[in-house]
């Protein structure tokens, strides 16, 4: 075949394939142009999910009549004029191809009027490239009709209007979160879907975030504001209790630009590693500000991804900043979580039947009747002596001195052999004993792992594991790492391994299945040091979950109080390893409201 030059129209349509994926892509490009033009109000109107019509109106600086033909030409822009300008670009757009690409796949009309002009002018590239007088207010108006109508092959890949509008809402939300100082309106047909006023105050900004991400996000939102090494990270992250089954509440911005970046997302994910199960996703709205020269924004056709010149520095800064914000909440769980109760009717659940188990750290050797409530605070030892003095006070004795009562109070009973009821200075504390014990064990295992001393119990008779060749190779190559988490394994053949020791926590559990799972994880995952550490962290979390006290196990008051004291000395005790809350509190005012006392 002969090599030949492509005509301009075909070139534009090929380029449009990179810029115009669907109606939401058009809205993103056009609204970014409006923001670059200094608009303070932007209205977006769509019909049939943007397939039939898209209209963007703004009150920006506008385009003069003599510049309109250039505005719709390929590779024409007012935002950069040199390589140095590209490397330090601060505008959202800079390539000068959005309008030309859109015009090649749809009917586009650009109408604009600069401040002080007596009239507006318009240009329609599908008709001609000459500007003509038109009616219009100061600012710019872009109308796009019949997207891909002349390219049936592209049109058939678009979804139904409701689906396309869902993508538009996502793009609109990103843009609205990127600039709080701009008012936004979104209409679908004749119905206003969103109306957001410009906001400068912190409370108003938080209200916009709540409007877009939902009130529940707002209830769980934790502010972030950290600075280091010429970078600043601000915004909000949700506590693990608001984790999602999909990454649909994640918004990240770099120098005001909405982005999807693997380095950024991984850093946030890593900060949540000990708080969320690997199938759950955190929710956040985060803004990273740094020198524009440290970011390559020309790394993706749709400008959705960026490259950091010092990606490791950015990754570590983001991860530390998010982890610090989470730790500030988890370090004081008794202040962070209060449950609002309202009267509710309905039968109580039938208590679960007790079943015996002996998780590490709880003494279940005695099955005698529960001791009385006169046990002293000094007797509530979970795993090691605590520094709390022996007050000699009854576990349930009232006190007016708040500093004498531990943050999580003293246990007063057990509900359905699942929850621990405790009284503290503020009111009532309700603890999910499995979730709480799971976190305590996990943090202890991590500490032991870091110190290289996870307890291993030797088996009287070694167990033989049948493995694949690659799994047997993992046992051989990662034997030392497996030993660090308590598994003593050695390769005994091309597809066999001998298990001689298991973590002490799992000695009474199905340790064979756990060993196979660990080997399979190491075999199927990345082999880098960080990846192996992540996998082993997941192993420790699973070990803590399997060894923790289960629902249906009846505890003594001493055991309950011992768990409460260990929670108070455990990092991230407010959530289990999977992100579920481990306890909730109801203050006395809430209890009074529940029973209408004083009303």
XYZ file of C-alpha atoms in Angstrom:
599
model
C 0.000 0.000 0.000
C 1.130 3.513 -0.766
C 1.821 5.990 2.008
C -0.267 9.111 1.597
C -1.108 12.276 3.493
C -4.482 12.354 5.222
C -6.873 15.194 4.488
C -7.572 17.772 7.188
C -11.097 16.559 7.901
C -9.970 12.975 8.533
C -7.110 14.227 10.669
C -9.557 16.229 12.781
C -11.889 13.255 13.198
C -9.015 11.039 14.298
C -7.916 13.706 16.773
C -11.493 14.008 17.985
C -11.388 10.345 18.957
C -8.848 11.264 21.634
C -10.713 14.324 22.905
C -14.401 13.503 22.341
C -15.282 10.146 23.838
C -18.887 10.947 24.781
C -21.073 14.003 25.621
C -19.447 14.297 29.040
C -16.069 14.794 27.335
C -17.450 17.779 25.398
C -18.864 19.360 28.542
C -15.553 18.926 30.345
C -13.592 20.625 27.540
C -16.031 23.500 27.099
C -16.466 24.225 30.810
C -12.700 24.211 31.244
C -12.517 26.843 28.490
C -15.098 28.901 30.392
C -13.079 28.652 33.601
C -9.918 29.693 31.777
C -11.857 32.698 30.441
C -12.514 33.902 34.004
C -16.206 33.020 34.145
C -18.016 33.412 37.465
C -21.225 31.733 36.287
C -21.506 28.728 33.970
C -24.747 27.133 32.782
C -24.867 23.699 31.148
C -27.996 22.585 29.268
C -28.314 19.159 27.658
C -31.014 17.303 25.776
C -31.314 13.514 25.513
C -28.169 12.940 27.549
C -26.234 15.356 25.333
C -26.761 13.274 22.203
C -29.104 15.798 20.618
C -27.901 19.079 22.092
C -25.361 20.569 24.492
C -25.322 24.260 25.384
C -22.669 25.956 27.533
C -23.091 29.617 28.518
C -20.683 31.692 30.618
C -19.946 35.284 31.582
C -16.218 35.110 30.863
C -14.031 37.531 28.942
C -15.332 36.387 25.534
C -13.621 36.166 22.125
C -13.424 39.121 19.748
C -14.905 38.875 16.244
C -11.533 38.744 14.490
C -10.403 35.891 16.770
C -13.470 33.672 16.349
C -12.230 31.881 13.172
C -8.929 31.100 14.926
C -10.799 29.815 17.989
C -12.243 26.920 15.960
C -9.020 26.215 14.049
C -6.808 23.262 14.957
C -3.847 23.889 17.271
C -4.706 27.548 17.874
C -4.642 28.768 21.481
C -4.115 31.890 23.557
C -2.782 29.987 26.567
C 0.766 29.036 25.614
C 3.278 30.282 23.061
C 6.498 28.425 23.949
C 7.908 25.249 25.486
C 8.650 27.137 28.689
C 5.007 28.196 28.884
C 3.890 24.583 28.352
C 6.112 23.311 31.157
C 4.639 25.853 33.574
C 1.078 25.907 32.236
C -1.523 26.799 34.844
C -4.617 26.916 32.612
C -6.905 23.907 32.238
C -6.713 23.949 28.455
C -3.646 24.600 26.354
C -3.626 22.446 23.217
C -6.037 24.468 21.113
C -7.809 21.462 19.616
C -11.016 21.009 21.620
C -13.328 23.211 19.527
C -11.882 21.974 16.228
C -12.235 18.337 17.329
C -15.829 18.842 18.462
C -16.694 20.659 15.232
C -15.415 17.701 13.207
C -17.904 15.268 14.772
C -20.915 17.514 15.490
C -22.615 20.774 14.503
C -20.956 23.495 16.568
C -21.885 27.163 16.863
C -19.648 29.505 18.870
C -21.153 32.865 19.881
C -19.161 35.381 21.898
C -19.143 38.997 22.976
C -16.282 40.798 24.675
C -16.851 43.444 27.340
C -17.556 46.846 25.826
C -18.593 45.494 22.396
C -21.953 46.594 21.037
C -22.872 43.178 19.729
C -21.930 39.503 19.727
C -20.487 37.518 16.835
C -20.878 33.869 15.922
C -19.130 31.245 13.815
C -20.398 27.809 12.699
C -17.557 25.731 11.185
C -19.968 23.224 9.617
C -21.394 26.115 7.562
C -18.467 28.525 7.141
C -15.538 29.920 9.109
C -16.482 33.587 8.846
C -17.745 35.442 11.913
C -21.213 36.942 11.591
C -23.187 39.355 13.817
C -25.409 37.659 16.391
C -27.412 38.402 19.512
C -25.808 37.590 22.828
C -24.811 38.888 26.257
C -21.164 39.467 27.229
C -19.422 36.130 27.539
C -19.443 32.996 25.392
C -22.122 30.582 24.259
C -21.234 27.223 22.649
C -23.949 25.012 21.158
C -23.244 21.465 20.014
C -25.893 19.488 18.127
C -26.224 15.941 16.774
C -23.052 14.441 18.165
C -21.572 11.785 15.839
C -24.599 12.068 13.527
C -22.276 11.963 10.517
C -20.189 9.127 11.987
C -22.613 6.244 12.650
C -19.744 3.946 13.654
C -18.955 6.223 16.616
C -22.575 6.969 17.486
C -23.488 3.325 17.983
C -20.958 3.045 20.819
C -22.745 5.688 22.868
C -25.122 4.520 25.586
C -28.734 5.398 26.260
C -29.436 9.027 27.257
C -29.842 8.233 31.007
C -26.440 6.539 31.057
C -24.795 9.380 29.168
C -26.352 11.883 31.555
C -24.907 9.930 34.478
C -21.453 10.489 32.978
C -22.306 14.161 32.496
C -23.254 14.463 36.174
C -19.907 12.984 37.157
C -17.982 15.410 34.923
C -20.108 18.329 36.122
C -19.482 17.377 39.767
C -15.722 17.265 39.186
C -15.752 20.717 37.643
C -18.011 22.162 40.343
C -15.676 20.827 43.045
C -12.642 22.296 41.286
C -13.796 25.912 41.593
C -15.871 27.013 44.564
C -15.700 30.642 43.465
C -17.802 29.906 40.364
C -21.551 29.309 40.208
C -22.759 26.300 38.193
C -26.127 25.267 36.772
C -26.944 21.932 35.118
C -30.227 21.345 33.283
C -31.424 18.214 31.543
C -34.200 19.130 29.179
C -36.200 21.760 30.987
C -35.436 20.372 34.446
C -32.718 21.884 36.609
C -30.601 19.043 37.947
C -28.155 21.129 39.976
C -27.853 24.782 40.921
C -24.725 25.770 42.839
C -24.010 29.326 43.901
C -20.467 30.646 44.080
C -19.103 30.247 47.601
C -16.126 31.751 49.379
C -16.707 30.820 53.028
C -15.535 27.479 54.401
C -19.024 26.466 55.517
C -20.482 27.209 52.082
C -17.757 25.150 50.418
C -18.500 22.243 52.700
C -22.183 22.559 51.802
C -21.316 22.275 48.108
C -19.309 19.134 48.841
C -22.253 17.720 50.805
C -24.628 18.564 47.937
C -22.466 16.654 45.460
C -21.270 13.720 47.568
C -24.256 13.466 49.887
C -25.019 14.353 53.484
C -23.679 11.041 54.724
C -20.247 11.921 53.368
C -20.495 15.237 55.184
C -21.314 13.413 58.433
C -18.143 11.326 58.080
C -15.889 14.005 56.552
C -12.513 14.746 58.153
C -10.670 17.915 57.076
C -7.160 17.674 55.664
C -4.681 20.561 55.565
C -1.007 19.640 55.392
C 2.030 21.369 53.910
C 5.594 20.166 53.268
C 8.372 20.391 50.661
C 6.609 23.098 48.663
C 3.354 21.123 48.491
C 0.004 21.565 50.174
C -2.836 19.055 50.481
C -6.291 20.258 51.503
C -9.823 18.900 51.335
C -11.867 16.237 53.060
C -11.606 12.481 53.527
C -14.311 10.185 54.859
C -13.829 7.965 57.865
C -13.753 4.233 57.080
C -17.394 3.976 58.106
C -18.310 5.629 54.801
C -16.289 3.237 52.623
C -17.781 2.319 49.247
C -18.097 -0.810 47.145
C -16.774 1.167 44.176
C -14.543 4.192 43.674
C -17.426 6.552 42.886
C -16.762 9.125 45.606
C -13.147 9.928 44.832
C -12.251 13.382 43.541
C -8.649 14.512 43.247
C -7.299 17.788 41.918
C -3.791 18.988 41.155
C -3.412 22.763 40.928
C -7.162 22.978 40.371
C -7.167 20.385 37.569
C -9.411 17.299 37.962
C -7.189 14.250 37.511
C -7.068 10.481 37.723
C -3.566 9.567 38.808
C -2.288 6.160 39.920
C 0.373 7.659 42.184
C -2.143 9.893 43.959
C -4.833 7.218 44.271
C -2.370 4.620 45.547
C -1.084 7.032 48.180
C -4.590 7.605 49.536
C -5.374 3.902 49.391
C -2.184 3.125 51.296
C -3.155 5.539 54.062
C -6.411 3.571 54.512
C -4.681 0.187 54.251
C -5.142 -0.805 57.884
C -8.687 0.533 58.022
C -10.389 -0.839 54.912
C -10.782 -4.281 53.431
C -9.153 -4.485 50.002
C -12.568 -4.678 48.331
C -13.761 -1.408 49.859
C -12.901 2.063 48.588
C -12.367 5.305 50.515
C -14.249 8.497 49.683
C -12.456 11.818 49.445
C -12.189 15.261 47.872
C -8.533 16.317 47.885
C -6.638 19.250 46.410
C -2.881 19.082 45.849
C -1.069 22.340 45.155
C 2.557 22.463 44.031
C 4.859 24.196 41.582
C 3.360 23.753 38.064
C 6.849 22.927 36.775
C 6.800 19.798 38.918
C 3.777 18.428 37.047
C 3.542 17.277 33.433
C -0.072 17.969 32.442
C 0.549 16.986 28.821
C 0.611 13.264 29.591
C -2.890 12.252 28.464
C -4.968 13.111 25.360
C -7.921 14.200 27.506
C -5.684 15.811 30.157
C -7.194 13.430 32.739
C -3.831 12.121 33.949
C -0.632 13.860 34.948
C 2.962 12.868 35.632
C 4.834 14.111 38.665
C 8.515 14.831 38.227
C 9.110 13.617 41.806
C 6.409 10.985 42.076
C 7.862 9.289 45.176
C 7.957 12.593 47.068
C 4.354 13.358 46.089
C 3.224 9.822 46.958
C 4.793 9.900 50.415
C 3.466 13.395 51.162
C -0.114 12.511 50.188
C -0.012 9.217 52.078
C 1.379 10.794 55.257
C -1.073 13.689 55.118
C -4.127 11.440 54.785
C -2.823 8.984 57.392
C -2.244 11.850 59.835
C -5.806 13.106 59.388
C -7.189 9.610 59.953
C -4.971 9.052 62.977
C -6.178 12.298 64.554
C -9.709 10.892 64.541
C -8.872 7.309 65.424
C -6.639 8.418 68.294
C -9.676 9.755 70.145
C -12.565 7.462 69.160
C -14.536 8.390 72.263
C -14.769 11.932 70.901
C -15.311 11.032 67.283
C -18.356 8.855 67.236
C -21.728 9.622 68.835
C -24.881 7.787 67.869
C -28.159 9.686 67.627
C -31.024 7.490 68.780
C -34.737 7.848 68.197
C -37.467 5.630 69.653
C -38.143 2.596 67.516
C -40.721 -0.158 67.772
C -40.169 -3.806 66.979
C -39.243 -7.127 68.613
C -35.775 -7.720 69.958
C -33.541 -10.116 68.042
C -33.210 -13.577 69.499
C -29.773 -13.884 71.179
C -27.227 -15.985 69.323
C -26.409 -19.324 70.913
C -23.062 -19.368 72.739
C -20.291 -21.444 71.190
C -16.901 -22.097 72.792
C -13.657 -20.574 71.528
C -10.389 -19.386 73.022
C -8.964 -16.449 71.104
C -5.617 -15.078 72.125
C -5.693 -12.636 74.996
C -9.004 -13.757 76.514
C -9.134 -16.270 79.332
C -12.032 -18.623 78.734
C -10.778 -21.514 80.823
C -13.431 -20.892 83.471
C -17.103 -21.307 82.647
C -18.401 -20.234 86.029
C -21.163 -17.713 86.575
C -20.419 -14.096 85.775
C -18.664 -12.258 88.618
C -20.381 -9.433 90.383
C -20.022 -5.812 89.403
C -17.806 -5.115 92.393
C -14.658 -6.119 90.441
C -12.184 -3.256 90.701
C -10.695 -1.363 87.802
C -7.270 -2.753 88.644
C -8.436 -6.291 87.814
C -9.292 -5.429 84.241
C -6.128 -6.640 82.537
C -6.337 -7.825 78.951
C -2.830 -8.842 77.859
C -0.356 -6.821 79.846
C -0.405 -4.580 82.940
C -1.674 -1.087 82.308
C -0.590 2.047 84.083
C -4.108 2.854 85.353
C -4.169 2.937 89.149
C -6.374 0.708 91.246
C -9.145 3.064 92.288
C -10.931 0.453 94.314
C -14.205 1.646 92.771
C -16.898 -0.734 91.635
C -16.983 -1.191 87.884
C -20.493 0.207 87.780
C -20.222 2.734 90.571
C -21.281 6.246 89.603
C -18.758 9.069 89.662
C -18.869 12.788 89.160
C -15.174 12.978 88.305
C -14.818 12.465 84.573
C -11.077 12.045 84.747
C -11.569 8.975 86.995
C -13.497 7.132 84.291
C -11.636 5.680 81.266
C -12.737 7.004 77.860
C -14.689 3.834 77.056
C -15.911 3.419 80.617
C -16.637 0.162 82.423
C -18.649 -2.780 81.122
C -22.101 -3.316 82.620
C -23.244 -6.247 80.508
C -23.406 -8.051 77.175
C -26.184 -7.817 74.587
C -27.081 -10.967 72.614
C -23.524 -12.194 73.252
C -22.445 -9.851 70.445
C -22.201 -6.360 71.912
C -20.615 -5.010 75.073
C -22.568 -2.374 76.972
C -20.416 0.053 78.935
C -20.933 3.243 80.913
C -18.499 6.141 80.611
C -18.561 9.723 81.845
C -20.554 10.912 78.836
C -23.200 8.197 78.726
C -23.533 4.784 77.084
C -20.940 2.948 74.958
C -21.926 0.048 72.687
C -19.026 -2.093 71.408
C -19.002 -4.751 68.687
C -16.720 -7.173 70.513
C -15.556 -9.026 67.379
C -14.707 -5.832 65.481
C -12.903 -4.385 68.495
C -10.936 -7.542 69.297
C -10.047 -7.962 65.627
C -8.431 -4.515 65.579
C -6.570 -5.124 68.845
C -5.129 -8.410 67.589
C -4.202 -6.955 64.197
C -2.277 -4.053 65.722
C -0.475 -6.446 68.072
C 0.421 -8.725 65.173
C 1.748 -5.782 63.196
C 3.925 -4.748 66.110
C 5.238 -8.297 66.458
C 5.809 -8.524 62.724
C 7.768 -5.265 62.685
C 9.874 -6.567 65.576
C 10.350 -9.926 63.824
C 8.704 -11.958 66.533
C 5.273 -13.259 65.445
C 4.798 -16.296 67.641
C 5.046 -19.622 65.832
C 3.787 -22.945 67.191
C 5.594 -26.034 65.950
C 3.392 -28.873 64.738
C 3.958 -32.298 66.280
C 3.637 -33.812 62.806
C 4.513 -31.768 59.720
C 1.730 -31.344 57.180
C 2.312 -31.860 53.446
C 0.880 -29.288 51.048
C 0.258 -30.101 47.394
C 1.002 -26.992 45.328
C 1.581 -25.867 41.774
C 5.176 -25.501 40.593
C 4.980 -21.718 40.831
C 3.541 -21.895 44.351
C 6.280 -24.305 45.431
C 8.807 -21.844 44.022
C 7.204 -19.088 46.126
C 7.667 -21.209 49.273
C 11.334 -21.587 48.381
C 11.964 -17.928 47.513
C 9.765 -16.328 50.177
C 10.403 -18.719 53.036
C 11.904 -16.056 55.270
C 8.985 -13.690 54.732
C 6.516 -16.489 55.482
C 8.391 -17.219 58.697
C 8.031 -13.569 59.690
C 4.250 -14.054 59.895
C 4.529 -17.375 61.739
C 4.464 -19.974 58.945
C 7.407 -22.374 58.934
C 7.382 -23.814 55.413
C 9.939 -25.590 53.275
C 9.866 -26.922 49.749
C 9.995 -30.724 49.658
C 9.531 -31.407 45.953
C 8.589 -29.847 42.601
C 4.965 -29.467 43.701
C 5.113 -30.089 47.442
C 5.931 -28.238 50.647
C 6.122 -29.191 54.305
C 4.357 -27.085 56.911
C 6.230 -27.458 60.225
C 4.939 -24.474 62.173
C 1.945 -22.122 62.177
C 1.122 -18.801 63.863
C 0.162 -19.423 67.473
C -3.080 -17.545 66.902
C -4.137 -20.114 64.309
C -3.042 -23.263 66.111
C -6.670 -24.217 66.795
C -7.953 -22.984 63.415
C -7.872 -24.187 59.825
C -4.230 -23.255 59.387
C -3.850 -25.403 56.244
C -6.361 -23.292 54.344
C -4.695 -20.126 55.633
C -1.257 -21.331 54.533
C -2.555 -22.106 51.042
C -4.197 -18.686 50.831
C -0.969 -16.932 51.815
C 1.059 -18.850 49.250
C -1.518 -18.189 46.539
C -1.487 -14.458 47.342
C 2.292 -14.316 47.056
C 2.207 -16.347 43.858
C -0.436 -14.258 42.131
C 0.648 -10.795 43.250
C 3.541 -8.486 42.340
C 6.948 -9.537 43.622
C 8.374 -6.164 44.723
C 9.286 -5.616 48.381
C 6.400 -3.197 48.923
C 3.938 -5.567 47.249
C 5.049 -8.492 49.400
C 4.712 -6.330 52.499
C 1.178 -5.373 51.451
C 0.263 -9.021 51.003
C 1.717 -9.953 54.391
C -0.192 -7.081 55.995
C -3.374 -8.568 54.519
C -2.350 -11.923 55.965
C -1.955 -10.392 59.425
C -5.383 -8.759 59.092
C -6.957 -12.097 58.157
C -5.197 -13.774 61.084
C -6.574 -11.155 63.463
C -10.069 -11.598 62.039
C -10.017 -15.381 62.322
C -8.640 -15.346 65.885
C -10.894 -12.609 67.269
C -13.739 -13.429 69.611
C -16.865 -14.320 67.651
C -20.494 -13.456 68.108
C -22.222 -15.882 70.461
C -19.343 -16.116 72.952
C -20.285 -15.019 76.454
C -17.642 -12.906 78.208
C -17.107 -12.138 81.870
C -17.116 -8.532 83.049
C -13.352 -8.762 83.562
C -12.871 -9.875 79.956
C -15.124 -7.123 78.656
C -13.285 -4.465 80.624
C -9.935 -5.863 79.575
C -10.981 -5.471 75.932
C -12.144 -1.887 76.550
C -8.799 -0.999 78.138
C -6.872 -2.525 75.239
C -9.017 -0.596 72.751
C -7.986 2.613 74.500
C -4.328 1.703 74.006
C -4.688 0.539 70.398
C -4.186 2.621 67.280
C -7.208 2.962 64.989
C -9.425 1.200 67.503
C -12.485 2.991 66.172
C -12.766 0.586 63.231
C -12.114 -3.062 62.546
C -9.712 -4.234 59.840
C -12.510 -4.093 57.242
C -13.607 -0.543 57.970
C -16.652 -1.301 60.127
C -17.106 0.835 63.253
C -16.064 -1.009 66.392
C -18.127 1.114 68.774
C -20.719 3.860 69.034
C -21.603 6.142 71.908
C -24.787 7.788 73.145
C -24.341 10.740 75.484
C -26.728 11.429 78.341
C -28.462 14.203 76.424
C -29.234 11.703 73.671
C -30.596 9.225 76.180
C -32.721 11.966 77.748
C -34.163 12.809 74.330
C -34.878 9.156 73.699
C -37.047 8.982 76.821
C -38.277 12.599 76.508
C -36.847 13.533 79.887
C -37.178 17.226 80.674
C -39.645 17.810 77.828
